[in-house]
PDB file of C-alpha atoms in Angstrom:
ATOM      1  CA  UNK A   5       0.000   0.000   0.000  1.00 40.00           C
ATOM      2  CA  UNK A   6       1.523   3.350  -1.383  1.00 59.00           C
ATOM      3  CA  UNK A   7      -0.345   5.090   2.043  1.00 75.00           C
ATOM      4  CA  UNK A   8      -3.157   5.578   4.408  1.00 90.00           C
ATOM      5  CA  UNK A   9      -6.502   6.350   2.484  1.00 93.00           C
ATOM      6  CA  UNK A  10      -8.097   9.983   4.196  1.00 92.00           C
ATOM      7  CA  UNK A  11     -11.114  11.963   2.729  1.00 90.00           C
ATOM      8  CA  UNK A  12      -8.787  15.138   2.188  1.00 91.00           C
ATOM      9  CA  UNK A  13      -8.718  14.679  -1.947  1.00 90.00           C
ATOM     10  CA  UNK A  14     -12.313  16.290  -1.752  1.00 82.00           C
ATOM     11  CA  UNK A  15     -10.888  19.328  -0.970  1.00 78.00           C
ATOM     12  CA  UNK A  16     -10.727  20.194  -4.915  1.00 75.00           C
ATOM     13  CA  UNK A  17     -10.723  17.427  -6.280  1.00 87.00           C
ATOM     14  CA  UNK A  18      -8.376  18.565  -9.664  1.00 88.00           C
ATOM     15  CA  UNK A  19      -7.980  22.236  -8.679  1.00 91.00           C
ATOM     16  CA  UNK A  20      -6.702  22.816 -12.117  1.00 94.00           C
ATOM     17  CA  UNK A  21      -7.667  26.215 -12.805  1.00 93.00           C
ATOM     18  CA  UNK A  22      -7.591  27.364  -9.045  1.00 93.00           C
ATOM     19  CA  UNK A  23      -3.616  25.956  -9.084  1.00 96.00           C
ATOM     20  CA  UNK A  24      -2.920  28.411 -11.848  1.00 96.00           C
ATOM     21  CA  UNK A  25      -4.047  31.209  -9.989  1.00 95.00           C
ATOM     22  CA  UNK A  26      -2.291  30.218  -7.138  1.00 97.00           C
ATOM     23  CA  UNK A  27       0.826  29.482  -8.792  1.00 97.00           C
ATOM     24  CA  UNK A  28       0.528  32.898  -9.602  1.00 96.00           C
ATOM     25  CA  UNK A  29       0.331  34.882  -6.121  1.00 97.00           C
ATOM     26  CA  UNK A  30       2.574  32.289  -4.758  1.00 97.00           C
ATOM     27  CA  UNK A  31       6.357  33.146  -3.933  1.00 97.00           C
ATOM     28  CA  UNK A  32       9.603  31.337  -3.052  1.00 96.00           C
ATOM     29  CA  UNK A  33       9.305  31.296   0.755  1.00 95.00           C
ATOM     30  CA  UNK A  34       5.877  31.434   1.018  1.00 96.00           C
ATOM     31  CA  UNK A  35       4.301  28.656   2.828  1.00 96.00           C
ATOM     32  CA  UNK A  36       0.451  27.821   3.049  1.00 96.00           C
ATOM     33  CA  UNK A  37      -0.012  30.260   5.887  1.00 96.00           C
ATOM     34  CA  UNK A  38       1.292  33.176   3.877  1.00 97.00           C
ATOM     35  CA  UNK A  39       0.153  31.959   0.144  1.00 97.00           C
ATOM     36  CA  UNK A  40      -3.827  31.912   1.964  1.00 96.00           C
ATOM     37  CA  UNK A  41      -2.928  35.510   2.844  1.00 95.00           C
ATOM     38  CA  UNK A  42      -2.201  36.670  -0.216  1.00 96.00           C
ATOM     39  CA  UNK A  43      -4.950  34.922  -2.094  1.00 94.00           C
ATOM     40  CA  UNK A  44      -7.855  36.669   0.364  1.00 92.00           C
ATOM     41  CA  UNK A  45      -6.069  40.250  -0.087  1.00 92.00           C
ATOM     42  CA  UNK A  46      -5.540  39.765  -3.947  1.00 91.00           C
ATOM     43  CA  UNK A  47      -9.532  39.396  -4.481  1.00 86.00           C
ATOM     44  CA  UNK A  48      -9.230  36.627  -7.079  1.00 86.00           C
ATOM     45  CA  UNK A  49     -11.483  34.165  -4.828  1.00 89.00           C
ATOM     46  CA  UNK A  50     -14.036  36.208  -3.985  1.00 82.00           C
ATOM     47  CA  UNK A  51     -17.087  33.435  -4.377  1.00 86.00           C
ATOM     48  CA  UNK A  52     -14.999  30.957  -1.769  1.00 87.00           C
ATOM     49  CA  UNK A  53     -15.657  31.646   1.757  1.00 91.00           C
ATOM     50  CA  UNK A  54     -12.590  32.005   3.746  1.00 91.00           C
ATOM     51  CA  UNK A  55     -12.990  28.300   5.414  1.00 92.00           C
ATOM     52  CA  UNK A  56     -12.971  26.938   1.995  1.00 91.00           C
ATOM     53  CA  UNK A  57     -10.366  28.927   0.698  1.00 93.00           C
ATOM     54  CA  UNK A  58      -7.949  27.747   3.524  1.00 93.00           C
ATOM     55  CA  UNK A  59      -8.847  24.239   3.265  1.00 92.00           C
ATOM     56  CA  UNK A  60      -8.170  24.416  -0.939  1.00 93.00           C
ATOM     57  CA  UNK A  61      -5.016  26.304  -0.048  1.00 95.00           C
ATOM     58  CA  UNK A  62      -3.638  24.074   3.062  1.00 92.00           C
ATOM     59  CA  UNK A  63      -5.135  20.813   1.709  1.00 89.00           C
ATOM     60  CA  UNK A  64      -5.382  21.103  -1.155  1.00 92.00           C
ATOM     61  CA  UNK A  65      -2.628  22.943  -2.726  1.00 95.00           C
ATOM     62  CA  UNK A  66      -0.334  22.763   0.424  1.00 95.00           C
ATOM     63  CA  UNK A  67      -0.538  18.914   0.129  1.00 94.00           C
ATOM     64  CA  UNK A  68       0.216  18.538  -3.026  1.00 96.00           C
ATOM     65  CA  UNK A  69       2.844  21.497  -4.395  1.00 97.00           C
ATOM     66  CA  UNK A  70       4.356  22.665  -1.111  1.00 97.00           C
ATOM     67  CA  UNK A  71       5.779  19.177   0.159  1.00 94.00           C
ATOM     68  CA  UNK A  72       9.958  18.548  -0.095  1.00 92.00           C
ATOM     69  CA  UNK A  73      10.822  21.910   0.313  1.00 94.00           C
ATOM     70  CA  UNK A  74       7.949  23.246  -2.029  1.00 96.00           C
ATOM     71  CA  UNK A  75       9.753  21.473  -4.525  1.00 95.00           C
ATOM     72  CA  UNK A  76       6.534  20.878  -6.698  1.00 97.00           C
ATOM     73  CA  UNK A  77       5.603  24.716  -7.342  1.00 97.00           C
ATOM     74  CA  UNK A  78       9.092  25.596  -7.485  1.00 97.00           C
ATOM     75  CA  UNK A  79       9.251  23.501 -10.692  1.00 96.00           C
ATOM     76  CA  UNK A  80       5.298  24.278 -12.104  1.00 97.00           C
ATOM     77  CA  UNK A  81       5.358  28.157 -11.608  1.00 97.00           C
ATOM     78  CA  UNK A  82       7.821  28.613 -14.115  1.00 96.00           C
ATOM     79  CA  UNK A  83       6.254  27.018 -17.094  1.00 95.00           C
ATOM     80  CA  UNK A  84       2.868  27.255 -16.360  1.00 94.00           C
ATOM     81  CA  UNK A  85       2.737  29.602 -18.988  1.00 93.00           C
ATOM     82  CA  UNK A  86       4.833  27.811 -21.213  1.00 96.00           C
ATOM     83  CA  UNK A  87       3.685  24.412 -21.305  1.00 97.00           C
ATOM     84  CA  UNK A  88       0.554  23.232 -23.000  1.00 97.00           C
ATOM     85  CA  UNK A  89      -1.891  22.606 -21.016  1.00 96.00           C
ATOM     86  CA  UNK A  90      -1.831  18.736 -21.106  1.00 97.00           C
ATOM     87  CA  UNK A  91       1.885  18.975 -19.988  1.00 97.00           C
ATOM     88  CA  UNK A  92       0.721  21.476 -16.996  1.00 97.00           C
ATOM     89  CA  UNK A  93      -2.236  18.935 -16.517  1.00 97.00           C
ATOM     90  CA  UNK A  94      -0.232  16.078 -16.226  1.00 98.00           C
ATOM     91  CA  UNK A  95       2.184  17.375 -13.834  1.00 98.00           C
ATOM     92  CA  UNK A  96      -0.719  18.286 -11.648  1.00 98.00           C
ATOM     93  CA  UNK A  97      -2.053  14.996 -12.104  1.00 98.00           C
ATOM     94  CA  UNK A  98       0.966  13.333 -11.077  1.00 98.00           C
ATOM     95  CA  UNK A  99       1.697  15.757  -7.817  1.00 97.00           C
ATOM     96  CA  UNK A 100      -2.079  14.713  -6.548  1.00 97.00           C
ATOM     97  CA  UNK A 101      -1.769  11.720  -6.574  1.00 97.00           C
ATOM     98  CA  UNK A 102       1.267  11.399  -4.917  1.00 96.00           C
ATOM     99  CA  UNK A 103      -0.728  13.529  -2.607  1.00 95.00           C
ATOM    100  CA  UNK A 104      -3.781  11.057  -2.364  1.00 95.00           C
ATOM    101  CA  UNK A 105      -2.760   7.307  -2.192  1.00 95.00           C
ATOM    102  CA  UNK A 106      -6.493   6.365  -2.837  1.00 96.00           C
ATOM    103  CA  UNK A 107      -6.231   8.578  -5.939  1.00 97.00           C
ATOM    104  CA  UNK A 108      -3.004   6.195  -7.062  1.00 97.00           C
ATOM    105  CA  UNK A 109      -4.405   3.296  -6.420  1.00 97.00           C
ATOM    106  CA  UNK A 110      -8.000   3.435  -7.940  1.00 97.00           C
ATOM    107  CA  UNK A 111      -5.860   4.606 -11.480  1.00 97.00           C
ATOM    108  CA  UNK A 112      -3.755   1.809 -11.104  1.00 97.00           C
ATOM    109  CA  UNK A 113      -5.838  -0.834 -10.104  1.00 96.00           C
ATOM    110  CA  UNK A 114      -9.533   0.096 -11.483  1.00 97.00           C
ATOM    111  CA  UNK A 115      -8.967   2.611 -14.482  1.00 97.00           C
ATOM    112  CA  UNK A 116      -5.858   1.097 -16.282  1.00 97.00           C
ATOM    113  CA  UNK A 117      -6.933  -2.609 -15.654  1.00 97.00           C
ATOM    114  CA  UNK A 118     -10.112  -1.168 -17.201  1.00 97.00           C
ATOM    115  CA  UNK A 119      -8.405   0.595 -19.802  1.00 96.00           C
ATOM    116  CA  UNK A 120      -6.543  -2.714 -20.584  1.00 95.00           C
ATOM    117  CA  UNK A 121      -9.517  -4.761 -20.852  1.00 96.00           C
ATOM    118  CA  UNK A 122     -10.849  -2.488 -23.174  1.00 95.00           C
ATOM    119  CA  UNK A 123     -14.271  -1.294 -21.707  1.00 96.00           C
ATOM    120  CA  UNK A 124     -15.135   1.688 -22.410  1.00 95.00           C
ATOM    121  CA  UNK A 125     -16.750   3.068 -19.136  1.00 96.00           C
ATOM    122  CA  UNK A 126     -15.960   3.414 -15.385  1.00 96.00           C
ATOM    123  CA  UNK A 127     -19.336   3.579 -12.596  1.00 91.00           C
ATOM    124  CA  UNK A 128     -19.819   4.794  -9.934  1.00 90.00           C
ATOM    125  CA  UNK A 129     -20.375   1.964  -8.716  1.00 93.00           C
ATOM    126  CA  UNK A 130     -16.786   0.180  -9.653  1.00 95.00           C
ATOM    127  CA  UNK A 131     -15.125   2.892  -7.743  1.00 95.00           C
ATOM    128  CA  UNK A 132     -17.791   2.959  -5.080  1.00 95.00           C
ATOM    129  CA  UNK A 133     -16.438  -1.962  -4.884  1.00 96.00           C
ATOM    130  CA  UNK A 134     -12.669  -0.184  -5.097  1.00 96.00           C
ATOM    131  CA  UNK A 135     -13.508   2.228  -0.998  1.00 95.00           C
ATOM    132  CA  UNK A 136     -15.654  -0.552   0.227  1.00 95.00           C
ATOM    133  CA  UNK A 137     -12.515  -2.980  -0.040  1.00 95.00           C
ATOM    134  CA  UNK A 138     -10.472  -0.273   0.789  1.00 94.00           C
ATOM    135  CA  UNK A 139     -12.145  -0.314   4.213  1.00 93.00           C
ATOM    136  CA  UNK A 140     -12.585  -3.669   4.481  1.00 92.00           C
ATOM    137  CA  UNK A 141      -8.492  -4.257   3.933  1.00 93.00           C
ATOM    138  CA  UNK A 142      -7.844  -1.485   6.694  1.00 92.00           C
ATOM    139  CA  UNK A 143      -6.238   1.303   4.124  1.00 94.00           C
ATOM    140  CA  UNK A 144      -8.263   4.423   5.114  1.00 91.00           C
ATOM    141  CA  UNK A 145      -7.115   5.872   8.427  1.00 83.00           C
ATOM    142  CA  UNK A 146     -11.038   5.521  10.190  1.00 86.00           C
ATOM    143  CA  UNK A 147     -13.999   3.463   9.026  1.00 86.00           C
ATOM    144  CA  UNK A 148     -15.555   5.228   6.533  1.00 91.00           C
ATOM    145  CA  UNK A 149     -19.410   5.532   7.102  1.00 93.00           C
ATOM    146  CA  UNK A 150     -21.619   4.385   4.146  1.00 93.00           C
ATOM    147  CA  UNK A 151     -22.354   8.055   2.836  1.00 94.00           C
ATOM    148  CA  UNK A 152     -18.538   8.755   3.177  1.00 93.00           C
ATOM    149  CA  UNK A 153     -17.480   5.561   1.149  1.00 94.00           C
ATOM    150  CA  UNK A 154     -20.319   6.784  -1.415  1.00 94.00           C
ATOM    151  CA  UNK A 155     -19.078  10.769  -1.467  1.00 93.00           C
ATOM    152  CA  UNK A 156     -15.672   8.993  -1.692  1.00 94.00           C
ATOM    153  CA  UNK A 157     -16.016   6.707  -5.045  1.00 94.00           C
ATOM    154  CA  UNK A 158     -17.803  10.087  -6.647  1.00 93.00           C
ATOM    155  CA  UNK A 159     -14.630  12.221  -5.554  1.00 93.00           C
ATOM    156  CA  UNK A 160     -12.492   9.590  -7.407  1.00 95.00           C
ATOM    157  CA  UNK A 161     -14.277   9.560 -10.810  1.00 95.00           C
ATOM    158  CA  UNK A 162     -14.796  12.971 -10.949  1.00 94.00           C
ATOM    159  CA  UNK A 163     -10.992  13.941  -9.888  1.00 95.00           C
ATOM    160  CA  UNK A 164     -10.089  11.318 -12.687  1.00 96.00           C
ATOM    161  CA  UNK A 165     -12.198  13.515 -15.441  1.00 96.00           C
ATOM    162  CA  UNK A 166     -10.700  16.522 -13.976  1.00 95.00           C
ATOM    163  CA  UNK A 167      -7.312  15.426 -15.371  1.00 97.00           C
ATOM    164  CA  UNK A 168      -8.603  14.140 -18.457  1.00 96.00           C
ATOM    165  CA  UNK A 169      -8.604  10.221 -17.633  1.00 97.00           C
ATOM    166  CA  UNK A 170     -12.624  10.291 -17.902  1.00 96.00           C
ATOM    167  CA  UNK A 171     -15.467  12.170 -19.325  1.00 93.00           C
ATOM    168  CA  UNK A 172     -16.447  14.963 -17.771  1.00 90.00           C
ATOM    169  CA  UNK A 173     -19.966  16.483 -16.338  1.00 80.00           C
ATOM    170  CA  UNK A 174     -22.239  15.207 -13.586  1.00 74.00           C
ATOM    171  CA  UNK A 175     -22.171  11.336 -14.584  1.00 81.00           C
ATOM    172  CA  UNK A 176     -22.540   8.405 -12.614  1.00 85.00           C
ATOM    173  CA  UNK A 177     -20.797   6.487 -16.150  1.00 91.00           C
ATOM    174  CA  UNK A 178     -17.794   8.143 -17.636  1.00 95.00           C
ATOM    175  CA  UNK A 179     -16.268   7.334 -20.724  1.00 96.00           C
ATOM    176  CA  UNK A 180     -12.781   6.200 -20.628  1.00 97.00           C
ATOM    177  CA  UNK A 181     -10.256   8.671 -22.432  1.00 96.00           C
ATOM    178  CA  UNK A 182      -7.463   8.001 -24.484  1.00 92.00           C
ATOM    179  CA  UNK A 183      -4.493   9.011 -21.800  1.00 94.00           C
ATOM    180  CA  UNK A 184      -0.681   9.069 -22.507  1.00 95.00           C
ATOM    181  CA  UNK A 185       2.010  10.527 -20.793  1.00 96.00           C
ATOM    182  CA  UNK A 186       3.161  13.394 -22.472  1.00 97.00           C
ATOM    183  CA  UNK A 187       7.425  13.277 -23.636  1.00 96.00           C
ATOM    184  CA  UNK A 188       8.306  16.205 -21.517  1.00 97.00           C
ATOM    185  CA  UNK A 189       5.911  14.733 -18.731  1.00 97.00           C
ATOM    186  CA  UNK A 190       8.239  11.342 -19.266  1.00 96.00           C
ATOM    187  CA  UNK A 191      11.363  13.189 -18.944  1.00 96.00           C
ATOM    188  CA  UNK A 192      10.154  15.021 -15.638  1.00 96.00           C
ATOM    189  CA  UNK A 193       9.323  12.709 -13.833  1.00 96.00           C
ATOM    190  CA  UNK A 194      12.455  10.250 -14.886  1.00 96.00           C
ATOM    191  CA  UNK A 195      14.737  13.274 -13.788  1.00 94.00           C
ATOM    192  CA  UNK A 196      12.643  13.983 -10.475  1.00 94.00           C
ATOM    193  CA  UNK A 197      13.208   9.723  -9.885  1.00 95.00           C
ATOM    194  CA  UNK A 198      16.914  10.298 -10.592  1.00 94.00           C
ATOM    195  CA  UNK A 199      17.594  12.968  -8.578  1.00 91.00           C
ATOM    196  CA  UNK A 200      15.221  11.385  -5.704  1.00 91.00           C
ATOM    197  CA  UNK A 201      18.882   8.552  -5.435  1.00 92.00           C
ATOM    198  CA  UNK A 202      17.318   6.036  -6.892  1.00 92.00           C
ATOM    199  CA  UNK A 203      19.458   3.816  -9.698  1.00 91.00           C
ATOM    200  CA  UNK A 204      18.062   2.553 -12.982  1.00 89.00           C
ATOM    201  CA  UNK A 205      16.541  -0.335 -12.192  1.00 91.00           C
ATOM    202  CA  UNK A 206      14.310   0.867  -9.487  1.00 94.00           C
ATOM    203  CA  UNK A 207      13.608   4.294 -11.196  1.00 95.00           C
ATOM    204  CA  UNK A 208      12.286   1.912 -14.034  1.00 95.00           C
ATOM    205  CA  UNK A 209      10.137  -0.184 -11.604  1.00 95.00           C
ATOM    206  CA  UNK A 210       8.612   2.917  -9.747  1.00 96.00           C
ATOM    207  CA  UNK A 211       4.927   2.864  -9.102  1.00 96.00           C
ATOM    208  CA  UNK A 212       4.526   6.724 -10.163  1.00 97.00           C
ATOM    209  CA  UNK A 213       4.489   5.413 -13.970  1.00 97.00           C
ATOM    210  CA  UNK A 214       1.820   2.995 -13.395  1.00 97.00           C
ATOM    211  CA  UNK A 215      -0.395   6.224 -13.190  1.00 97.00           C
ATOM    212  CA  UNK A 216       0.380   6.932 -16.878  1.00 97.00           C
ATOM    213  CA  UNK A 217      -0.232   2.934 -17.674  1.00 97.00           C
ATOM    214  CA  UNK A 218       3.268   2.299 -18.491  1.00 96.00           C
ATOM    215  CA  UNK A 219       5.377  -0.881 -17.099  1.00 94.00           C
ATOM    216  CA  UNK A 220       9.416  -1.103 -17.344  1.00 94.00           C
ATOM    217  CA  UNK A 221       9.443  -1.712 -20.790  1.00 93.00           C
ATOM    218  CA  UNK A 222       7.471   1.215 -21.716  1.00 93.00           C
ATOM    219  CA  UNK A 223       9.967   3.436 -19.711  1.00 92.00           C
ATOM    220  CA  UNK A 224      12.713   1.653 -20.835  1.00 90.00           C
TER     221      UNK A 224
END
């Protein structure tokens, strides 16, 4: 198990646009703290109340692009701008669900088995079997109540079509999407690896590139 399962990916689910904006206000030094700060006194989330603004900032975005030193935004502010957007996407993708083991896992073991098997849909109710063993196997850090297991599997599809791995819209079914890593995407994440210590043969066997559906030889 790549972590303890906890609720805190429904904080945002994708936060694709939102991370833009704060990739924008934040700065080098700024923690979660000061980046919340600066997003209430810069007016661009005027709709979010400030509770939900600090729990997309600190949960969220903290979580996800402030870990190892903010290592994360240090490398996405930069290119934001410069990337196209399926790059950018991907990276975000990737930084989540390192973020959110029960994001990993449901792409590795439900959509890319899926994807595989060639069906063309994911449920509801296929990510809804994927919690309820979850809980059953002891991965989520309490014992998820029946609504929360349910809110759950719907926060997993919905993150997936947020990063283009399933239809978008309000569906209980969502198509399956052609999804490939993108080259520079590839060459990110092999460097990131690298410079992470670990030697070929491991960096070829890590489980981040079983959330772009590619085993050793595919890396290789």
């Amino acid at each position: 198990m790549s972590g303890a399962y906890t609720v805190q990916l429904g904080h945002g689910l994708g936060l694709i646009d939102e991370t833009r904006m704060l990739l924008d206000l934040w700065q080098p030094g700024m923690n979660a703290p000061d980046l919340y700060r600066s997003a209430l006194q810069s007016g661009y989330f005027g709709t979010l109340s400030a509770r939900r603004l600090h729990d997309m900032i600190t949960v969220g975005f903290g979580m996800r692009y402030l870990t190892a030193e903010a290592a994360p935004a240090l490398l996405l502010k930069p290119i934001q701008h410069v990337v196209s957007r399926a790059v950018f996407e991907q990276l975000l993708f990737l930084y989540t669900a390192r973020a959110h083991p029960v994001l990993a896992d449901f792409v590795r073991e439900v959509y890319w088995p899926a994807y595989a098997a060639g069906k063309t849909a994911i449920d509801n109710e296929a990510s809804q079997r994927f919690i309820e063993q979850a809980v059953r196997d002891g991965k989520t850090t309490t014992a998820w109540s029946p609504s929360m297991v349910k809110r759950m599997s719907s926060n997993l599809t919905s993150c997936c079509a947020d990063f283009g791995l399933l239809e978008r819209g309000a569906r209980r079914v969502r198509t399956i999407l052609p999804f490939r890593a993108e080259p520079l995407v590839v060459t990110v994440l092999a460097y990131d690896l690298h410079n992470a210590g670990l030697g070929d043969n491991h960096l070829l066997l890590h489980a981040d590139w079983g959330l772009f559906g590619l085993a050793r030889e595919d890396v290789l």
